Amino acid sequence: ASGQMGVRLKAASAVSGRGWSPQGKQRQRIEETIIEIVHVVARLIAMQSEATRNRYFLLSAALERERRMNCELIRCLLSLLAGRAASEIIFPRKEDDSLCQAGVASEAIESVIEEPIRRPLRALLGNSTDSYRLAELSVYFPVRNLRGRSVSSFLLASEQNITGIWSKACALHLTATEGRGLDRESAVSYLFSTNPVLQEESARAIRKINPGWYGDAEARLPEPARTRISAVIAGTIPESAMIFEKTRFLSLCFNNIPEEKMIMLASRMHYSESYDAGALPGAISWVVPSKNGKTGLYSLAVADIAAFVF
C-alpha cells in the first residue's frame, strides 16, 4: 500500500503469483491502492507529455519508466481482484496503444471490474492516446495542465513525491541547463538528500541560478558531502566526474539496466582527466572524451561490479 515503488511492485508480484484472493477490508484496501496509482499515472502522463513537447528527452524517458512501473503494479493488483486471465486481457504485457486494444480493455473492465475502480480504469486503459486519457482522467482526479509551465519545477516540488531518484536527477539537471525552474527552498533541500547524485545536481543548479543560496546551507552540511558539493559550486569538478554523467555513460554501455539501479554502480566509478593506455589491474576502463578537448578515463573495479551484480 505504501513505500518505494520497486518494493511495492515486488510485493504485489509475489502475492499475485501465489493465487491469493483478497476479501473484505483487504480487497477494499487494494481497490484504494489502485485508485491512488491511477492518479499517480495521470500526473506522470501530464509531466511526460510536457517534457516530450519541449524535447526534454532524458526526462521524458525517465518518466516513461516511472509510468511503466506504476502500470505494472496496477496489473499485479488487478490480477488479485479479477484473476490473471482477465488482467492480461485488460492490461496486456506487450504495449499496445491501438484503438482495438483500448476497446477490448474498456469492454473487459465493464464486464469484470466493479466500482469504485471501474471508471478510473476505463479512463486510463480505454483510450488509445495520452491526450484522451488525460481529458477523461481529469474528470476523476485533480490533474494540472502543465502546458507552458516548468515541468522540472513541478516534478521537484515537495508535494510531487511520486518519482524516483533518476527522474529527480534529470529534472535538476534540466534546471541547471536552463538556469530556471527551481526555487531556493527546494534547491537547498536537495543538498541534504542522502543520495549523492541529487546533492551534486542540486549544487549544479544552484551554481547556475544563484550561487549565493549555498552560503547559508554550507555550514550545516556534513562531511564528506560538504567538500564534494562545495567543489561543484566552485566549478572545480569536471562534469564527466559527476555521477549523473557517469550514470548516462553506463546506461549507454548496458542499456538493459535501468538508470535508477545504475546510479549505485556509477557512484563507484572513478574519472581521471589524464590516462595511461595500459591496462589497470583489477579494473575495467573506458577512454572517454571531455568537453575541453582532452581525453579522460573512466575506471571501475571488478570487485565493485561483482558487488553490484550479486
Coordinates of C-alpha atoms in Angstrom, one line a residue, residues 30-299:
I30 CA -6.3 -3.0 -2.8
E31 CA -9.1 -1.0 -4.6
E32 CA -8.0 2.1 -2.8
T33 CA -4.4 1.5 -3.8
I34 CA -5.3 1.0 -7.5
I35 CA -7.2 4.3 -7.5
E36 CA -4.2 6.0 -5.9
I37 CA -1.8 4.6 -8.5
V38 CA -4.1 5.5 -11.4
H39 CA -4.0 9.1 -10.1
V40 CA -0.2 8.9 -10.0
V41 CA -0.1 7.6 -13.6
A42 CA -2.3 10.6 -14.7
R43 CA 0.2 13.0 -13.1
L44 CA 3.1 11.2 -14.7
I45 CA 1.4 11.3 -18.1
A46 CA 0.9 15.1 -17.7
M47 CA 4.6 15.6 -16.9
Q48 CA 5.8 13.3 -19.6
S49 CA 3.6 14.9 -22.3
E50 CA 5.0 18.3 -21.5
A51 CA 8.6 17.0 -21.3
T52 CA 8.2 15.4 -24.7
R53 CA 6.6 18.5 -26.2
N54 CA 9.6 20.5 -25.0
R55 CA 12.0 17.9 -26.3
Y56 CA 13.5 17.1 -22.8
F57 CA 14.3 13.6 -24.0
L58 CA 16.2 12.3 -20.9
L59 CA 13.4 13.5 -18.5
S60 CA 10.7 12.1 -20.8
A61 CA 12.4 8.7 -20.9
A62 CA 12.8 8.7 -17.1
L63 CA 9.1 9.5 -16.6
E64 CA 8.1 6.8 -19.2
R65 CA 9.9 4.2 -17.0
E66 CA 8.2 5.5 -13.9
R67 CA 4.9 5.2 -15.7
R68 CA 5.6 1.6 -16.8
M69 CA 6.4 0.6 -13.2
N70 CA 3.2 2.0 -11.9
C71 CA 1.2 0.3 -14.7
E72 CA 2.9 -3.0 -13.9
L73 CA 1.8 -2.6 -10.2
I74 CA -1.8 -1.9 -11.4
R75 CA -1.6 -5.1 -13.5
C76 CA -0.5 -7.2 -10.5
L77 CA -3.2 -5.8 -8.3
L78 CA -5.9 -6.3 -10.9
S79 CA -4.9 -10.0 -11.1
L80 CA -5.8 -10.2 -7.4
L81 CA -9.2 -8.7 -7.9
A82 CA -10.2 -10.2 -11.3
G83 CA -7.8 -13.1 -11.9
R84 CA -4.7 -13.4 -14.0
A85 CA -6.6 -14.1 -17.3
A86 CA -8.8 -11.0 -17.0
S87 CA -5.9 -8.8 -16.1
E88 CA -3.9 -9.9 -19.1
I89 CA -6.9 -9.0 -21.4
I90 CA -7.3 -5.6 -19.7
F91 CA -3.6 -4.9 -19.5
P92 CA -1.6 -7.0 -21.9
R93 CA 2.1 -7.2 -21.2
K94 CA 3.1 -6.2 -24.7
E95 CA 2.4 -2.5 -25.0
D96 CA -0.5 -1.8 -27.4
D97 CA -2.0 1.7 -27.8
S98 CA -4.2 0.7 -30.7
L99 CA -7.9 1.6 -30.8
C100 CA -8.7 -2.1 -30.9
Q101 CA -6.9 -2.8 -27.6
A102 CA -8.5 0.2 -26.0
G103 CA -11.9 -1.1 -26.9
V104 CA -11.2 -4.6 -25.7
A105 CA -9.9 -3.2 -22.4
S106 CA -12.9 -1.0 -21.9
E107 CA -15.3 -3.9 -22.5
A108 CA -13.4 -6.2 -20.2
I109 CA -13.3 -3.6 -17.4
E110 CA -17.1 -3.0 -17.8
S111 CA -17.7 -6.8 -17.5
V112 CA -15.4 -7.9 -14.7
I113 CA -14.4 -4.8 -12.6
E114 CA -16.7 -3.2 -10.1
E115 CA -16.9 0.3 -8.8
P116 CA -15.2 2.4 -7.4
I117 CA -12.3 1.5 -9.7
R118 CA -14.2 0.7 -12.9
R119 CA -14.5 4.3 -14.3
P120 CA -10.9 5.4 -13.5
L121 CA -9.5 2.2 -15.1
R122 CA -11.7 2.8 -18.2
A123 CA -10.4 6.3 -18.4
L124 CA -6.7 5.1 -18.3
L125 CA -7.0 1.9 -20.4
G126 CA -10.0 2.6 -22.6
N127 CA -8.3 5.3 -24.5
S128 CA -5.6 5.0 -27.1
T129 CA -3.8 8.4 -26.8
D130 CA -2.4 10.3 -23.8
S131 CA -4.4 13.4 -24.7
Y132 CA -7.7 11.4 -24.5
R133 CA -6.5 9.7 -21.3
L134 CA -5.7 13.0 -19.6
A135 CA -9.0 14.5 -20.6
E136 CA -11.0 11.7 -19.1
L137 CA -8.8 11.2 -16.1
S138 CA -9.2 14.8 -15.2
V139 CA -12.9 14.2 -14.5
Y140 CA -12.0 11.9 -11.7
F141 CA -8.7 13.3 -10.4
P142 CA -7.2 16.8 -9.9
V143 CA -4.7 16.7 -12.8
R144 CA -2.9 20.0 -13.5
N145 CA -2.5 21.3 -17.1
L146 CA 1.3 21.8 -17.4
R147 CA 1.1 23.5 -20.8
G148 CA 3.6 26.4 -20.6
R149 CA 4.7 25.6 -17.1
S150 CA 8.1 24.4 -16.0
V151 CA 7.8 20.6 -15.9
S152 CA 11.1 20.3 -13.8
S153 CA 9.8 22.7 -11.1
F154 CA 6.5 20.8 -11.0
L155 CA 8.3 17.5 -10.6
L156 CA 10.7 18.7 -7.9
A157 CA 8.0 20.4 -5.8
S158 CA 7.7 19.0 -2.3
E159 CA 4.3 17.6 -2.9
Q160 CA 5.4 15.7 -6.0
N161 CA 6.9 12.7 -4.3
I162 CA 5.8 10.2 -7.0
T163 CA 9.1 9.8 -8.9
G164 CA 12.4 8.0 -8.2
I165 CA 15.9 9.3 -7.8
W166 CA 16.8 9.3 -11.5
S167 CA 13.8 11.3 -12.6
K168 CA 14.5 13.9 -10.0
A169 CA 18.2 14.0 -11.1
C170 CA 17.1 14.5 -14.7
A171 CA 14.8 17.4 -13.6
L172 CA 17.6 19.0 -11.5
H173 CA 20.0 18.6 -14.5
L174 CA 17.5 20.4 -16.7
T175 CA 17.1 23.3 -14.3
A176 CA 20.9 23.7 -14.2
T177 CA 21.0 23.7 -18.0
E178 CA 18.2 26.2 -18.4
G179 CA 19.1 28.3 -15.3
R180 CA 15.5 28.4 -14.0
G181 CA 12.7 26.2 -12.7
L182 CA 13.9 25.8 -9.1
D183 CA 13.2 27.9 -6.0
R184 CA 15.6 28.5 -3.2
E185 CA 13.9 26.3 -0.6
S186 CA 13.7 23.2 -2.9
A187 CA 17.2 23.7 -4.2
V188 CA 18.7 23.8 -0.7
S189 CA 16.6 20.8 0.5
Y190 CA 18.1 18.6 -2.2
L191 CA 21.6 19.4 -0.9
F192 CA 20.7 17.5 2.2
S193 CA 19.5 14.4 0.3
T194 CA 21.0 11.1 1.3
N195 CA 21.7 10.4 -2.4
P196 CA 24.9 11.9 -3.8
V197 CA 23.6 12.4 -7.4
L198 CA 20.8 14.6 -6.1
Q199 CA 23.3 16.6 -4.0
E200 CA 25.5 17.1 -7.0
E201 CA 22.7 18.1 -9.4
S202 CA 21.1 20.5 -6.9
A203 CA 24.5 22.1 -6.4
R204 CA 25.0 22.4 -10.1
A205 CA 21.6 24.1 -10.4
I206 CA 22.4 26.5 -7.6
R207 CA 25.7 27.4 -9.2
K208 CA 23.8 28.3 -12.4
I209 CA 20.7 30.0 -10.8
N210 CA 22.1 31.8 -7.7
P211 CA 25.4 30.6 -6.0
G212 CA 24.5 32.8 -3.0
W213 CA 21.9 30.3 -2.0
Y214 CA 24.7 27.9 -0.9
G215 CA 26.1 30.3 1.7
D216 CA 23.5 29.6 4.5
A217 CA 23.5 25.8 3.9
E218 CA 27.2 25.2 3.7
A219 CA 28.0 25.1 7.4
R220 CA 25.1 22.7 8.1
L221 CA 26.2 20.1 5.6
P222 CA 28.1 17.1 7.0
E223 CA 31.4 15.9 5.6
P224 CA 32.4 14.4 3.1
A225 CA 29.3 15.7 1.3
R226 CA 30.2 19.3 2.0
T227 CA 33.6 19.1 0.4
R228 CA 32.2 17.5 -2.8
I229 CA 29.2 19.9 -3.0
S230 CA 31.5 22.9 -2.5
A231 CA 33.7 21.7 -5.3
V232 CA 30.6 21.5 -7.6
I233 CA 29.5 25.0 -6.6
A234 CA 33.0 26.3 -7.3
G235 CA 33.1 24.5 -10.7
T236 CA 36.3 22.7 -10.0
I237 CA 34.8 19.2 -10.7
P238 CA 34.6 18.3 -14.4
E239 CA 31.1 17.3 -15.4
S240 CA 32.4 13.9 -16.6
A241 CA 33.4 13.2 -13.0
M242 CA 29.9 13.8 -11.7
I243 CA 27.6 10.8 -11.0
F244 CA 24.9 12.0 -13.5
E245 CA 27.3 11.8 -16.5
K246 CA 28.7 8.5 -15.2
T247 CA 25.2 7.0 -15.0
R248 CA 24.4 8.2 -18.5
F249 CA 27.6 6.6 -19.8
L250 CA 27.0 3.3 -18.1
S251 CA 23.3 3.2 -19.3
L252 CA 24.6 3.5 -22.9
C253 CA 27.1 0.7 -22.3
F254 CA 24.5 -1.6 -20.6
N255 CA 21.1 -0.4 -21.9
N256 CA 19.0 -3.2 -20.3
I257 CA 19.7 -1.9 -16.8
P258 CA 17.5 1.0 -15.6
E259 CA 19.4 4.2 -14.6
E260 CA 17.8 4.1 -11.2
K261 CA 19.8 0.9 -10.4
M262 CA 22.9 2.1 -12.3
I263 CA 23.4 5.1 -10.0
M264 CA 24.9 2.9 -7.3
L265 CA 27.5 1.5 -9.7
A266 CA 28.2 4.9 -11.2
S267 CA 29.0 6.3 -7.8
R268 CA 31.9 3.8 -7.5
M269 CA 33.3 4.7 -10.9
H270 CA 36.5 6.8 -11.0
Y271 CA 37.3 9.6 -13.5
S272 CA 40.7 10.9 -14.5
E273 CA 41.4 13.7 -17.0
S274 CA 44.8 12.0 -17.8
Y275 CA 45.2 8.4 -18.6
D276 CA 47.7 5.6 -19.3
A277 CA 46.7 3.5 -22.2
G278 CA 47.9 0.4 -20.3
A279 CA 45.5 -2.0 -18.6
L280 CA 44.6 -1.2 -15.0
P281 CA 44.9 -4.2 -12.7
G282 CA 41.5 -5.4 -11.3
A283 CA 39.5 -2.8 -13.2
I284 CA 37.6 -2.2 -16.4
S285 CA 38.4 1.1 -18.1
W286 CA 37.0 3.2 -20.9
V287 CA 38.7 6.1 -22.7
V288 CA 36.2 8.9 -23.0
P289 CA 36.3 12.4 -24.5
S290 CA 35.9 15.5 -22.3
K291 CA 34.4 18.9 -23.2
N292 CA 37.7 20.7 -23.0
G293 CA 39.1 18.7 -26.0
K294 CA 41.2 16.4 -23.8
T295 CA 40.7 12.7 -23.3
G296 CA 39.8 11.2 -19.9
L297 CA 39.4 7.7 -18.4
Y298 CA 36.6 6.0 -16.6
S299 CA 37.6 3.0 -14.5

